[in-house]
mmCIF file of C-alpha atoms in Angstrom:
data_model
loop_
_atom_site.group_PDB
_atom_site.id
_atom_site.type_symbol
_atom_site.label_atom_id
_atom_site.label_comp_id
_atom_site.label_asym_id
_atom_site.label_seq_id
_atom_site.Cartn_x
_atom_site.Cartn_y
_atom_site.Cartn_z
ATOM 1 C CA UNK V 1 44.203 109.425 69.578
ATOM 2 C CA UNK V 2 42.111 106.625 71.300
ATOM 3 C CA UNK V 3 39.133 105.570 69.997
ATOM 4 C CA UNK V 4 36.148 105.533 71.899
ATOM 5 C CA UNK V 5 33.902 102.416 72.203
ATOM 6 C CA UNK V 6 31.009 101.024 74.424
ATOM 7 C CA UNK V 7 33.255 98.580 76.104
ATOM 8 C CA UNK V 8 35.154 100.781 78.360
ATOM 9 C CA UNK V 9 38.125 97.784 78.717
ATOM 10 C CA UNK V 10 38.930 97.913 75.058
ATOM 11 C CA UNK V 11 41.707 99.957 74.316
ATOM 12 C CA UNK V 12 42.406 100.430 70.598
ATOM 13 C CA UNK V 13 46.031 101.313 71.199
ATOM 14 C CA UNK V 14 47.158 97.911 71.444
ATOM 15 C CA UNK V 15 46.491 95.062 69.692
ATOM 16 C CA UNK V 16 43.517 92.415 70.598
ATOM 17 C CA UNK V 17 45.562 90.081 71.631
ATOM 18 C CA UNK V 18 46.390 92.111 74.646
ATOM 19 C CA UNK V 19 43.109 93.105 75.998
ATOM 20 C CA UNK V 20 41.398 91.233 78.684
ATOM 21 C CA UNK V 21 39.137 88.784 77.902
ATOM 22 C CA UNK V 22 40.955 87.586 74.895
ATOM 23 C CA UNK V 23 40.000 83.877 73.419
ATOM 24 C CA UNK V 24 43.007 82.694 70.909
ATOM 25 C CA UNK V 25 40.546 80.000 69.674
ATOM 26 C CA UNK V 26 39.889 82.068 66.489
ATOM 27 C CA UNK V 27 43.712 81.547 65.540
ATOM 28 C CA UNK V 28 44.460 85.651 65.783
ATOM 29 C CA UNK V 29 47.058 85.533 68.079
ATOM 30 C CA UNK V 30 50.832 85.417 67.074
ATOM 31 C CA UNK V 31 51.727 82.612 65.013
ATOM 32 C CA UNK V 32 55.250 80.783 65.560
ATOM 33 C CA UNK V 33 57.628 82.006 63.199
ATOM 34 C CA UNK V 34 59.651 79.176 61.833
ATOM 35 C CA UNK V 35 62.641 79.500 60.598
ATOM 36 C CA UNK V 36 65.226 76.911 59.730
ATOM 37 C CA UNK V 37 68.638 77.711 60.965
ATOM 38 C CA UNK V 38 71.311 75.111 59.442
ATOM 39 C CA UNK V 39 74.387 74.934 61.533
ATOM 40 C CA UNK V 40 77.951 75.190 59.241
ATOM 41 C CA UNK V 41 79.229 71.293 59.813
ATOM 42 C CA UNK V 42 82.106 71.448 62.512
ATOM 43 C CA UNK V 43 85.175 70.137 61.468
ATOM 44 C CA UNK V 44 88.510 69.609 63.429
ATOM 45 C CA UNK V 45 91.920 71.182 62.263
ATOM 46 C CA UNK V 46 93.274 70.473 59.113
ATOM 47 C CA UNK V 47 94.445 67.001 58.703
ATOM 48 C CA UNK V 48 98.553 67.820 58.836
ATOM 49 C CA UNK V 49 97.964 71.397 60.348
ATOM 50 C CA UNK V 50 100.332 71.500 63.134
ATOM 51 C CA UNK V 51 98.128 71.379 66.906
ATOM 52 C CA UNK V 52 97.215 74.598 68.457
ATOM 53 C CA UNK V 53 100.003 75.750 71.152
ATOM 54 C CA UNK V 54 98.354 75.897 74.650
ATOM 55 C CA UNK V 55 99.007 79.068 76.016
ATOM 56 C CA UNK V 56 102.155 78.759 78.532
ATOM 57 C CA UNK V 57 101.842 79.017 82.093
ATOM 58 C CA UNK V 58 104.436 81.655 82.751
ATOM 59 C CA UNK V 59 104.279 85.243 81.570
ATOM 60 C CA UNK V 60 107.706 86.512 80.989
ATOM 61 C CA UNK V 61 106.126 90.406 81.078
ATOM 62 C CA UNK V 62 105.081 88.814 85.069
ATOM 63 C CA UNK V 63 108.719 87.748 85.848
ATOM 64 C CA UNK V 64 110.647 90.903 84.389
ATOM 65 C CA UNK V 65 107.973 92.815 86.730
ATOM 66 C CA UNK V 66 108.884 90.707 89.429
ATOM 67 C CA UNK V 67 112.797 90.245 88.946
ATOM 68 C CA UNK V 68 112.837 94.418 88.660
ATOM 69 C CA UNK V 69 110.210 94.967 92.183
ATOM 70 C CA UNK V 70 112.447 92.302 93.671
ATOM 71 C CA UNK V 71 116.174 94.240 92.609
ATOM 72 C CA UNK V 72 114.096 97.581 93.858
ATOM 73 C CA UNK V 73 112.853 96.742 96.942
ATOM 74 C CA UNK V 74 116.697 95.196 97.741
ATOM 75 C CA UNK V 75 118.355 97.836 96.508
ATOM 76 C CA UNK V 76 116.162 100.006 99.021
ATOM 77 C CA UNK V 77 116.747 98.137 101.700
ATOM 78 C CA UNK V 78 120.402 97.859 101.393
ATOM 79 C CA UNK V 79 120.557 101.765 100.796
ATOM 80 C CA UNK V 80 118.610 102.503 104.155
ATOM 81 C CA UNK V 81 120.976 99.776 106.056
ATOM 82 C CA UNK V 82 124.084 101.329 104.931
ATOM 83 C CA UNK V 83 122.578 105.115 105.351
ATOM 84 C CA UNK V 84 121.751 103.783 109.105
ATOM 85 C CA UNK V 85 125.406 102.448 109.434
ATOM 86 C CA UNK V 86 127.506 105.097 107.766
ATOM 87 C CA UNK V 87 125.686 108.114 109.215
ATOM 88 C CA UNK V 88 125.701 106.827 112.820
ATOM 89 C CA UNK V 89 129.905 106.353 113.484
ATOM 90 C CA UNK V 90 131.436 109.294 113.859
ATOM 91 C CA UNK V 91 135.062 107.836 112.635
ATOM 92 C CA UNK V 92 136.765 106.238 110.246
ATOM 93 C CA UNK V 93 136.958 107.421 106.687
ATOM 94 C CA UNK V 94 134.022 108.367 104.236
ATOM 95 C CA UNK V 95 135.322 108.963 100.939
ATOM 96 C CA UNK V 96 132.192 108.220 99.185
ATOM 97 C CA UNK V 97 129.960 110.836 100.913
ATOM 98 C CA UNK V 98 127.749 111.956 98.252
ATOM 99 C CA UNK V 99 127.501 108.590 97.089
ATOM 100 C CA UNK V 100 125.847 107.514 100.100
ATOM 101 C CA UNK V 101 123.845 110.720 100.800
ATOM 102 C CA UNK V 102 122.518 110.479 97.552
ATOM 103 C CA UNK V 103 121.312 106.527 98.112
ATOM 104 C CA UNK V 104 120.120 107.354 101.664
ATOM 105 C CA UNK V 105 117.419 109.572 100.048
ATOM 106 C CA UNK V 106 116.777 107.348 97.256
ATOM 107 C CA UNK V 107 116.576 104.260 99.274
ATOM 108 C CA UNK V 108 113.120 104.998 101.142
ATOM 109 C CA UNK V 109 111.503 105.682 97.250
ATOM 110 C CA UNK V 110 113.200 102.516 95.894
ATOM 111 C CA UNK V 111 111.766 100.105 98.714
ATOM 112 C CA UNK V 112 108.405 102.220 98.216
ATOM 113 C CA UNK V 113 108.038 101.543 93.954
ATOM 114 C CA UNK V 114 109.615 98.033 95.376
ATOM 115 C CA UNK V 115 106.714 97.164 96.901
ATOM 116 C CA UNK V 116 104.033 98.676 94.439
ATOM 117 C CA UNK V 117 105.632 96.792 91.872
ATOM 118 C CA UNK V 118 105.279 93.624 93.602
ATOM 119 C CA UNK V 119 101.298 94.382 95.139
ATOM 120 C CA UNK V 120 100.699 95.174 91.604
ATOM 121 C CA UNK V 121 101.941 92.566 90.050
ATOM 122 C CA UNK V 122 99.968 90.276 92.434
ATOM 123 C CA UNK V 123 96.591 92.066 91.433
ATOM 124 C CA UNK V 124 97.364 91.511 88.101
ATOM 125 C CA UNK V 125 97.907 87.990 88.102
ATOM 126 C CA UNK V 126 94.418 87.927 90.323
ATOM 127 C CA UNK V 127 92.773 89.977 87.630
ATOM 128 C CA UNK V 128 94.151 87.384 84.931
ATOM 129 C CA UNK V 129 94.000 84.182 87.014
ATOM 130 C CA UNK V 130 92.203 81.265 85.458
ATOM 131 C CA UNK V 131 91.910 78.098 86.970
ATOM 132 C CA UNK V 132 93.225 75.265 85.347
ATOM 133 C CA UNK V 133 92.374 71.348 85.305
#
């Protein structure tokens, strides 16, 4: 509960050192704390420790994402080409039929995960990129 006093500024709440009209030339205020932090000496590697390997500049995980969007989105567009060109003359043989029904409706999905793979792995490498001297 808060005390009541003639001075109707003074709050007893808080410390003195907060109410107005306070004069630090008594020495009641907050002292400094010292403290002496000593820093652990810094030493380089081991003397015969072999160097620290930079980290290298190509991320195989990145390629293999690439190399597989890449295949996809070919394989897609080679499907909807030959789906475009087998379907539309009316002669000569087709003995792989299914074959080619079944890549026509696969092509449009491969060309599709084609392209996500390769927008994605873009953003990744934007997420990760760091820029080097």
């Amino acid at each position: 509960m808060r005390e009541t006093t003639d001075d109707r500024e003074f709050d007893s709440r808080f410390d003195a050192a907060f109410q107005p009209g306070f004069d630090d030339s008594f020495g009641i205020g907050f002292a400094e704390a010292v403290r002496s932090v000593e820093t652990a000496p810094r030493t380089g590697p081991l003397e015969g420790a072999p160097a620290p390997r930079a980290r290298p500049l190509v991320d195989r995980f990145v390629i293999a994402l690439w190399v597989i969007g890449a295949g996809l989105l070919g394989l897609g567009l080679v499907g909807v080409t030959n789906a475009m060109v087998s379907f539309s003359s009316s002669y000569g043989p087709t003995p792989d039929y299914l074959i080619g029904v079944v890549f026509a409706q696969l092509a449009p999905w491969l060309v599709a995960i084609g392209l996500a793979t390769l927008i994605g792995t873009l953003f990744l490498l934007a997420i990760r990129w760091e820029h080097r001297p």
